[in-house]
PDB file of C-alpha atoms in Angstrom:
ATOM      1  CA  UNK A   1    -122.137  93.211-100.853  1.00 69.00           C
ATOM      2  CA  UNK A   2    -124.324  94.927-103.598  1.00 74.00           C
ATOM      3  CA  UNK A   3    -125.779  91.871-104.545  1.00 82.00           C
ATOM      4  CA  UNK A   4    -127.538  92.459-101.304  1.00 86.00           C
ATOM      5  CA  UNK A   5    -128.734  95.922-101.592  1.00 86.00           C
ATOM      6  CA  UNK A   6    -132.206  95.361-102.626  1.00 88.00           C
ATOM      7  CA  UNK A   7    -132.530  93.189 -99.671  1.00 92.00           C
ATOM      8  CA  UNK A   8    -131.104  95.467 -97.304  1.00 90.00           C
ATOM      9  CA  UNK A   9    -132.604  98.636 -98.515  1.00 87.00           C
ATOM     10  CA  UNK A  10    -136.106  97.057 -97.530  1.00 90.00           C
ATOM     11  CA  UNK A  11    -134.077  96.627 -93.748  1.00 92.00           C
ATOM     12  CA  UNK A  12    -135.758  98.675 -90.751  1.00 92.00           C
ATOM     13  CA  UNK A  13    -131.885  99.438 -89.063  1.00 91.00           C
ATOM     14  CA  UNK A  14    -131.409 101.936 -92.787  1.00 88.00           C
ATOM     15  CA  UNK A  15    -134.761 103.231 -93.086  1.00 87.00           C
ATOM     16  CA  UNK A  16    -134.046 107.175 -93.648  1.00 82.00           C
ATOM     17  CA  UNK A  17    -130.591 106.301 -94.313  1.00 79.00           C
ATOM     18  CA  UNK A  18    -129.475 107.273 -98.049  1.00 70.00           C
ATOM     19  CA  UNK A  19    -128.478 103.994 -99.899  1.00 66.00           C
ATOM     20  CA  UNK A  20    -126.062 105.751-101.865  1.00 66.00           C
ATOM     21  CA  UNK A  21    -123.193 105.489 -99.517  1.00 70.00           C
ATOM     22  CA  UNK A  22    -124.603 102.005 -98.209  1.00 80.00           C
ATOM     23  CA  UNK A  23    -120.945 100.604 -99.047  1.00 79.00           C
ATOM     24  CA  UNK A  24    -119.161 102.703 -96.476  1.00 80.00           C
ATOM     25  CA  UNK A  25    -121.888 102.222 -93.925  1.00 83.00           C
ATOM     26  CA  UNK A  26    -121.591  98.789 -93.937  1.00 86.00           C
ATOM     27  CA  UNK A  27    -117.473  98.714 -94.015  1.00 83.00           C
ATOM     28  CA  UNK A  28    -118.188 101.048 -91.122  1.00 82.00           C
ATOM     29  CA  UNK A  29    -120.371  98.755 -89.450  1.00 84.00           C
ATOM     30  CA  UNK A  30    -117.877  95.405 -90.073  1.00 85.00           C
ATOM     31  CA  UNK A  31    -120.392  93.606 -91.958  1.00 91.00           C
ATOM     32  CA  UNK A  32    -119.886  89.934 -92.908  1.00 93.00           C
ATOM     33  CA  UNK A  33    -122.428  88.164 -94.983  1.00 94.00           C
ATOM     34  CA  UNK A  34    -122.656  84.062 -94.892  1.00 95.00           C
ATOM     35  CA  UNK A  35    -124.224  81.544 -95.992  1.00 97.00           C
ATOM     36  CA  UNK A  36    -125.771  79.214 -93.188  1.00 97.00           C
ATOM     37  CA  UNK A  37    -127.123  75.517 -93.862  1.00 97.00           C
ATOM     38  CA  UNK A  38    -130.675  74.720 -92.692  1.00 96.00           C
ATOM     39  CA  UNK A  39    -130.688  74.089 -88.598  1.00 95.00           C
ATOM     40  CA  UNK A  40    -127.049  75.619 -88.211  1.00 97.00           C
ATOM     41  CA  UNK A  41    -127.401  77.595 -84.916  1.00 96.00           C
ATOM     42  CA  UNK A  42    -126.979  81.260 -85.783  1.00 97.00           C
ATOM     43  CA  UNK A  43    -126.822  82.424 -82.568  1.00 96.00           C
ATOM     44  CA  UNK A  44    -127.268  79.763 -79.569  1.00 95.00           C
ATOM     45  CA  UNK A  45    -129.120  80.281 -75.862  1.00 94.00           C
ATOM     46  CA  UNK A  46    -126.638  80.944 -72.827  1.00 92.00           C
ATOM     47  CA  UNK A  47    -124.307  82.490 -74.939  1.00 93.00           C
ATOM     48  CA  UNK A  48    -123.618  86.716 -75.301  1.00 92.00           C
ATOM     49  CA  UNK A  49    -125.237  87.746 -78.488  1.00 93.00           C
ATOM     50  CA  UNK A  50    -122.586  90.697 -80.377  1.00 92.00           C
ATOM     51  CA  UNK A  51    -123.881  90.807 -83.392  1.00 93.00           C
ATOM     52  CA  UNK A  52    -127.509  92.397 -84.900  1.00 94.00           C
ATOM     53  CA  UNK A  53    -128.890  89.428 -87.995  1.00 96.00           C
ATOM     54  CA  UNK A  54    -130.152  90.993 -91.090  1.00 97.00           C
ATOM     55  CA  UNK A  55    -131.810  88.068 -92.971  1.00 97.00           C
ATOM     56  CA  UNK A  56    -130.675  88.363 -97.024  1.00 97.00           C
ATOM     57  CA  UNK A  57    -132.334  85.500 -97.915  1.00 96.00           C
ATOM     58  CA  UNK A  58    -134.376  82.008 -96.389  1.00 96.00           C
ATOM     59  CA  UNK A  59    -135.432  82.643 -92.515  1.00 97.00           C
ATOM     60  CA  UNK A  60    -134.055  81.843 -89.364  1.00 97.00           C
ATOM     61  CA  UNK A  61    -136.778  80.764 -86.158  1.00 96.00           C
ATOM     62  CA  UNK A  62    -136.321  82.602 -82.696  1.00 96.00           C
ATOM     63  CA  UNK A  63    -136.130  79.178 -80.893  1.00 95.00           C
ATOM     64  CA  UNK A  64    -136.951  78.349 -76.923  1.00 92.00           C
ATOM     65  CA  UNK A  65    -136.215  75.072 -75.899  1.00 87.00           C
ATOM     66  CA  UNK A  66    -137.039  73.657 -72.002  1.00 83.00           C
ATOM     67  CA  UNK A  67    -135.951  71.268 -69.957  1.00 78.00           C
ATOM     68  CA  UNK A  68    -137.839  68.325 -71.032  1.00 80.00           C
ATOM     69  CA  UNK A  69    -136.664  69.147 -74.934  1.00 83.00           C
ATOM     70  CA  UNK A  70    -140.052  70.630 -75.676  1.00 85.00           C
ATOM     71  CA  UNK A  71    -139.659  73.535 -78.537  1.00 88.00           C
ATOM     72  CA  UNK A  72    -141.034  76.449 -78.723  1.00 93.00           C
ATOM     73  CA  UNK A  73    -141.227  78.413 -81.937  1.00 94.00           C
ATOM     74  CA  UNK A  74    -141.593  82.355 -80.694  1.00 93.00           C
ATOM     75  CA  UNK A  75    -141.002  83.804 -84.162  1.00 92.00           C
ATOM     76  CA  UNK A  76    -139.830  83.848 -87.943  1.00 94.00           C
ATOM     77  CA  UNK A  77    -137.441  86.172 -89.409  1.00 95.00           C
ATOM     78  CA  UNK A  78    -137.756  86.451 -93.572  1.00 95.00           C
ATOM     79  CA  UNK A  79    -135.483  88.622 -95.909  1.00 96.00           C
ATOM     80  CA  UNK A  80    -134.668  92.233 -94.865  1.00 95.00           C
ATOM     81  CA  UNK A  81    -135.797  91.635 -91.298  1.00 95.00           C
ATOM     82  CA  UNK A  82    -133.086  91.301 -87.969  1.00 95.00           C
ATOM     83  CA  UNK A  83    -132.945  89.740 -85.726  1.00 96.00           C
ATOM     84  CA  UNK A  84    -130.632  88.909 -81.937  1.00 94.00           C
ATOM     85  CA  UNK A  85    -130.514  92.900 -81.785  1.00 92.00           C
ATOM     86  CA  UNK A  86    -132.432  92.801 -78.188  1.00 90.00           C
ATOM     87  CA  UNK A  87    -129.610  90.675 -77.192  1.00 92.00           C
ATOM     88  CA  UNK A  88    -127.052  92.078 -78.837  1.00 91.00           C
ATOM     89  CA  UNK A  89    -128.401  95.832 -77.375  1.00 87.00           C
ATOM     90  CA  UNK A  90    -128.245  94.567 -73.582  1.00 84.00           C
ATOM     91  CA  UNK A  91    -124.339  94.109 -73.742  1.00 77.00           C
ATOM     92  CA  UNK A  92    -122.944  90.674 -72.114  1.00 77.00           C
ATOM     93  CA  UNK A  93    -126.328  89.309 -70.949  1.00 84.00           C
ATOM     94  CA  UNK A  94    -126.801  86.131 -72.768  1.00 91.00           C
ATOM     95  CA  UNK A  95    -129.858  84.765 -74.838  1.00 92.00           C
ATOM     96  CA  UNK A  96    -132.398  82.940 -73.577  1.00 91.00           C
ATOM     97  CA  UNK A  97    -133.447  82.163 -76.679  1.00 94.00           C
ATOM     98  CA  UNK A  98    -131.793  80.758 -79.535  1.00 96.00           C
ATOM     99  CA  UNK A  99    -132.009  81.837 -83.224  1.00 97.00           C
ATOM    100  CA  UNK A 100    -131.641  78.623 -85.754  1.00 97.00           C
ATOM    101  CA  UNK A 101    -131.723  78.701 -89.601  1.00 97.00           C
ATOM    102  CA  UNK A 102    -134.918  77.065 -90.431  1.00 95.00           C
ATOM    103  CA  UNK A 103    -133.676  77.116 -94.683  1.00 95.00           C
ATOM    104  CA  UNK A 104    -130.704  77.535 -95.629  1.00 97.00           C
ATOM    105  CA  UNK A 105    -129.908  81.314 -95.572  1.00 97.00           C
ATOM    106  CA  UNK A 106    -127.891  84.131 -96.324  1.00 97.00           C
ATOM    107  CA  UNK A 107    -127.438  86.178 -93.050  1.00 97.00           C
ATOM    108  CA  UNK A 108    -125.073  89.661 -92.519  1.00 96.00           C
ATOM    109  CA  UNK A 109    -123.692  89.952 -88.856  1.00 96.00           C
ATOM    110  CA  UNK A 110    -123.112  93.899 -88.328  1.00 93.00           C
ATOM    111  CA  UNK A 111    -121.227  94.307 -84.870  1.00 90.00           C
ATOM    112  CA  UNK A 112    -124.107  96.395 -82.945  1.00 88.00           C
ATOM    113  CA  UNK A 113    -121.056  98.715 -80.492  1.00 84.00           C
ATOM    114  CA  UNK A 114    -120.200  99.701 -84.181  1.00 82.00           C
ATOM    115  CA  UNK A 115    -124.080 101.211 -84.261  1.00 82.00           C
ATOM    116  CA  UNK A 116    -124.475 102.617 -81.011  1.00 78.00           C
ATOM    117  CA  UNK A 117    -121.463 104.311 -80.116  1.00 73.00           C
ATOM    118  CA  UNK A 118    -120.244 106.956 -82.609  1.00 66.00           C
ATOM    119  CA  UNK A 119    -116.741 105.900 -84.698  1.00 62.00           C
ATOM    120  CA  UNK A 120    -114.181 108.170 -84.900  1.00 60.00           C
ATOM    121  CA  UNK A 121    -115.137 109.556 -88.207  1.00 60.00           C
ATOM    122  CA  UNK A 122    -118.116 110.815 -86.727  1.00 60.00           C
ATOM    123  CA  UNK A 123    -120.980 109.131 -89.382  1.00 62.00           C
ATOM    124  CA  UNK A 124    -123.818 110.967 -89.535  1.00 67.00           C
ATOM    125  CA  UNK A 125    -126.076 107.711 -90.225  1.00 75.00           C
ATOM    126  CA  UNK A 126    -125.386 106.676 -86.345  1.00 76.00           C
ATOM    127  CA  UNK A 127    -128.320 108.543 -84.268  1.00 80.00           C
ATOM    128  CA  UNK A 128    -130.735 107.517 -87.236  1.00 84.00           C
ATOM    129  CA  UNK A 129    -129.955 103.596 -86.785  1.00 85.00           C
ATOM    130  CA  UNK A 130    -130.023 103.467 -82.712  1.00 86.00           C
ATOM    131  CA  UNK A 131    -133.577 105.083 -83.652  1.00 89.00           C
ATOM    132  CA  UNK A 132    -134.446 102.557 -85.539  1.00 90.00           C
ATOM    133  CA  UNK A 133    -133.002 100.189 -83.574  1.00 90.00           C
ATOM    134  CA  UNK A 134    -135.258 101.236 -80.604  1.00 90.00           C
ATOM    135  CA  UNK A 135    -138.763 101.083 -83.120  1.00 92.00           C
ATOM    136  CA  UNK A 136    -137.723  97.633 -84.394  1.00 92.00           C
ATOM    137  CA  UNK A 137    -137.091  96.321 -80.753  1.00 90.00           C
ATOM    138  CA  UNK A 138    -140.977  98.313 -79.909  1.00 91.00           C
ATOM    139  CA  UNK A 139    -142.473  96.627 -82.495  1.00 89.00           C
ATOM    140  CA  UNK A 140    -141.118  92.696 -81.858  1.00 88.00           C
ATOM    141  CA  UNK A 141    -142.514  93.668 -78.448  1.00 88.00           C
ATOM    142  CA  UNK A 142    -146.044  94.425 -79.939  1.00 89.00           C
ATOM    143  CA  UNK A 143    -145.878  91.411 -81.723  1.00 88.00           C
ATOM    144  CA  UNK A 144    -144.429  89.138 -78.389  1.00 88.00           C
ATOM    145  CA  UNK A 145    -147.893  90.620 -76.669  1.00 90.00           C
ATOM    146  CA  UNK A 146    -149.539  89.257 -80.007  1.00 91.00           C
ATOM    147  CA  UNK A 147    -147.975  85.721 -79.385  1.00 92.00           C
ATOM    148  CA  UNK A 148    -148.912  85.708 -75.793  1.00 93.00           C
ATOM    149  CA  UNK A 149    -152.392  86.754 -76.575  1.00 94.00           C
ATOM    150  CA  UNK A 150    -152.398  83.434 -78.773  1.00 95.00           C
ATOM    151  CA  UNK A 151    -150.711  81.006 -76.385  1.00 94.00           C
ATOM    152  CA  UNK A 152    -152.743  81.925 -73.558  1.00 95.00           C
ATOM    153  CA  UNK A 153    -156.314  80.591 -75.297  1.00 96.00           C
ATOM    154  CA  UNK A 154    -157.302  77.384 -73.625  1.00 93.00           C
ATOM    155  CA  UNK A 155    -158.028  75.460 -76.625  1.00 96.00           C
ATOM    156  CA  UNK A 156    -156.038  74.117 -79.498  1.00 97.00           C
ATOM    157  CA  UNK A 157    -158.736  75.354 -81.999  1.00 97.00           C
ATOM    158  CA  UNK A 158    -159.097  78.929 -79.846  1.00 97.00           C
ATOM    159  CA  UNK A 159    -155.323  79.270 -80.388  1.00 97.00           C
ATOM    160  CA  UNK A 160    -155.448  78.427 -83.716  1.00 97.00           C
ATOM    161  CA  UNK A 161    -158.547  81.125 -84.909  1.00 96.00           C
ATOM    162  CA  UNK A 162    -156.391  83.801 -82.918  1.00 96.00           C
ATOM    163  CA  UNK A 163    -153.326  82.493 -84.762  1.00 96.00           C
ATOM    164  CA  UNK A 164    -155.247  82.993 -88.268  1.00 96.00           C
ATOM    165  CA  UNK A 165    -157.300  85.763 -87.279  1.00 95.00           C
ATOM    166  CA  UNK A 166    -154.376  88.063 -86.515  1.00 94.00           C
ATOM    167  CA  UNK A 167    -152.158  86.928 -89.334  1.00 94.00           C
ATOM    168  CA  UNK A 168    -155.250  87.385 -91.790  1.00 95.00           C
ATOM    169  CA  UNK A 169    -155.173  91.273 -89.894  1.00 93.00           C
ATOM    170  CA  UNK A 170    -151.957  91.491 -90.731  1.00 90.00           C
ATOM    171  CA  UNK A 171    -151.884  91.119 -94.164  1.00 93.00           C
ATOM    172  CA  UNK A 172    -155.135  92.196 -95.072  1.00 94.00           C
ATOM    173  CA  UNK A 173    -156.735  89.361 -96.735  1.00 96.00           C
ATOM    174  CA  UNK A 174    -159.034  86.510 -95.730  1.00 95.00           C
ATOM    175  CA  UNK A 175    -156.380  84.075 -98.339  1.00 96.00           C
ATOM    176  CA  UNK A 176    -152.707  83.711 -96.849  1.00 97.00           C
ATOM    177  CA  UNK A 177    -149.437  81.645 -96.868  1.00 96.00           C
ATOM    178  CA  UNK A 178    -148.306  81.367 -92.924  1.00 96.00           C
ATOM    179  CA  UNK A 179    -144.276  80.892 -92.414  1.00 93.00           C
ATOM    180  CA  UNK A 180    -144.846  77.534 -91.009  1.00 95.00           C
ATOM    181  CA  UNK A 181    -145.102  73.910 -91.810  1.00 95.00           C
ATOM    182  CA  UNK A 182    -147.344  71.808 -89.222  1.00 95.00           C
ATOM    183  CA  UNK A 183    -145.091  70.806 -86.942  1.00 95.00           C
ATOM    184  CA  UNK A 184    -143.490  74.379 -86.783  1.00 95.00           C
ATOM    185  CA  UNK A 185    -147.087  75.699 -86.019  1.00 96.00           C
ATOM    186  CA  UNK A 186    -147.936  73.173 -83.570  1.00 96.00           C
ATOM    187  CA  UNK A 187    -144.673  74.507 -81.664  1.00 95.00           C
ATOM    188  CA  UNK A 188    -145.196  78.214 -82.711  1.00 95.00           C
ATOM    189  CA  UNK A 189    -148.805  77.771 -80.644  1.00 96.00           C
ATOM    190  CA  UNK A 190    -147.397  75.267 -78.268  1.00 93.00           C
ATOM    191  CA  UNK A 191    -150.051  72.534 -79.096  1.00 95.00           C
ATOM    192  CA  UNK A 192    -149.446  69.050 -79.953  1.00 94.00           C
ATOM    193  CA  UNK A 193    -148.838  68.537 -84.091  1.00 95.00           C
ATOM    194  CA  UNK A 194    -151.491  65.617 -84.250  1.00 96.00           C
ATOM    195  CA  UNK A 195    -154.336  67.417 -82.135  1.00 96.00           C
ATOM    196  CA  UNK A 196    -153.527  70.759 -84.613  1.00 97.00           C
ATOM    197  CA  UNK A 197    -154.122  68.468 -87.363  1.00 96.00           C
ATOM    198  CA  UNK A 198    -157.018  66.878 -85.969  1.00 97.00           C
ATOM    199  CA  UNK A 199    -158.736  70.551 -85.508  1.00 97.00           C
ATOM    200  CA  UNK A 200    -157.712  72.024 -88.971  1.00 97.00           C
ATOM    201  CA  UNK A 201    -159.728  68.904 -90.176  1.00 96.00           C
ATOM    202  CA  UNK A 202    -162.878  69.845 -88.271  1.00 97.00           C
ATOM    203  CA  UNK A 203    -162.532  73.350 -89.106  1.00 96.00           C
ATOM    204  CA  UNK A 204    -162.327  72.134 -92.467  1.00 96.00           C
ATOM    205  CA  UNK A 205    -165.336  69.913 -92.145  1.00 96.00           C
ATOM    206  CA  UNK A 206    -167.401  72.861 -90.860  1.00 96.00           C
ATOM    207  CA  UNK A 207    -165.836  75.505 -93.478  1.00 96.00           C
ATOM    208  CA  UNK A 208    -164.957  78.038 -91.424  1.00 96.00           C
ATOM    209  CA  UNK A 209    -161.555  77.970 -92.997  1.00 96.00           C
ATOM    210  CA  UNK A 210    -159.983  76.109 -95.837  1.00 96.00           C
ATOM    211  CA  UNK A 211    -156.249  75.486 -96.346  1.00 95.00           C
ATOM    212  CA  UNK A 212    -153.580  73.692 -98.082  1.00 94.00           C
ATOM    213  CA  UNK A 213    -150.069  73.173 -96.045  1.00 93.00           C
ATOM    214  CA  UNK A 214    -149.301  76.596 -95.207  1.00 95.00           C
ATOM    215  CA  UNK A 215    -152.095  78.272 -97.612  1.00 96.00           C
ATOM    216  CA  UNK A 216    -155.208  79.356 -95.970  1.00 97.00           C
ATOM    217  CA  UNK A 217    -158.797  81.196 -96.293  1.00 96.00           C
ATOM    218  CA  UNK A 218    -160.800  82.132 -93.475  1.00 96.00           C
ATOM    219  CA  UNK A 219    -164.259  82.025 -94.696  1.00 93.00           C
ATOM    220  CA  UNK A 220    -165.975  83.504 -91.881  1.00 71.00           C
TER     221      UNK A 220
END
């Protein structure tokens, strides 16, 4: 498990937690780490989730697919983030969602009742990981609204500004690498891949942005 530790220390679920006893609060915890091929269903939709994700290395997509097999892309997980713990928090209601590796990954399963209900030898670490349980699960919220506020533009191109607006917010910088490959973003925004395509071009054409695959620059 050390191999891991620079990964994990980065984790929300230990943030204020001393790393110096981070062996014993995993063993507490009954964490497994695995290695998971690219597309290997993590954890799949209509199924209880038990388990919080950590993500040691490659990414794993929060996945919604409908009846007519359209897919929906809702979000990306990268290194040192979780995931399922929303599901995993609610007890035996099962995920309507389903979390897929989208590279092949290294991801830790820590049993969440392990987190949330004190053990027996009463680990001090417990009350600060269901708080930080609670501000991860607050923050994927903020960025759900964030997704909405995207998906809910009329347009293709509309969605797609928001899309690079907000991300460019987020990291602070008008130059940027989004998580996702073409088709991934036409799903993320729920647009068709070849109309996305077709308005990256223009936007091109008319240099409000530039981009490369998944590198872009807004340049107004």
């Amino acid at each position: 498990m050390q191999k891991y530790f620079d990964v994990l220390r980065k984790c929300p679920l230990f943030d204020g937690i001393a790393d110096t006893g981070l062996d014993k609060i995993l063993h507490c915890l009954g964490a497994s780490a695995d290695f998971y091929d690219k597309k290997f269903t993590v954890f799949a939709e209509g199924k209880p989730v038990k388990y919080i994700g950590i993500v040691l290395s490659g990414a794993v997509q929060a996945v919604q697919i409908d009846y007519y097999g359209n897919r929906s892309i809702l979000s990306e997980t990268g290194p040192g983030e979780m995931f399922g713990h929303a599901f995993a928090c609610s007890g035996s209601v099962p995920a309507s969602i389903s979390y897929i590796a989208s590279q092949p990954s290294d991801i830790m399963l820590l049993d969440c009742g392990h987190i949330v209900h004190t053990c027996s030898h009463n680990c001090g670490f417990h009350q600060q990981m269901i708080y930080n349980l609670m501000k991860d699960m607050a923050n994927a919220n903020i960025e759900l609204h964030r997704r909405i506020e995207i998906t809910s533009k009329r347009s293709t191109r509309e969605k797609l500004l928001t899309y690079l607006s907000l991300y460019a917010a987020r990291v602070g910088s008008r130059e940027f690498e989004i998580p996702f490959d073409r088709q991934e973003l036409a799903d993320y925004l729920e647009v068709e891949r070849s109309g996305l395509s077709a308005e990256i071009s223009k936007l091109r054409a008319e240099g409000v942005i530039e981009s490369n695959k998944r590198h872009f620059i807004i340049n107004t």
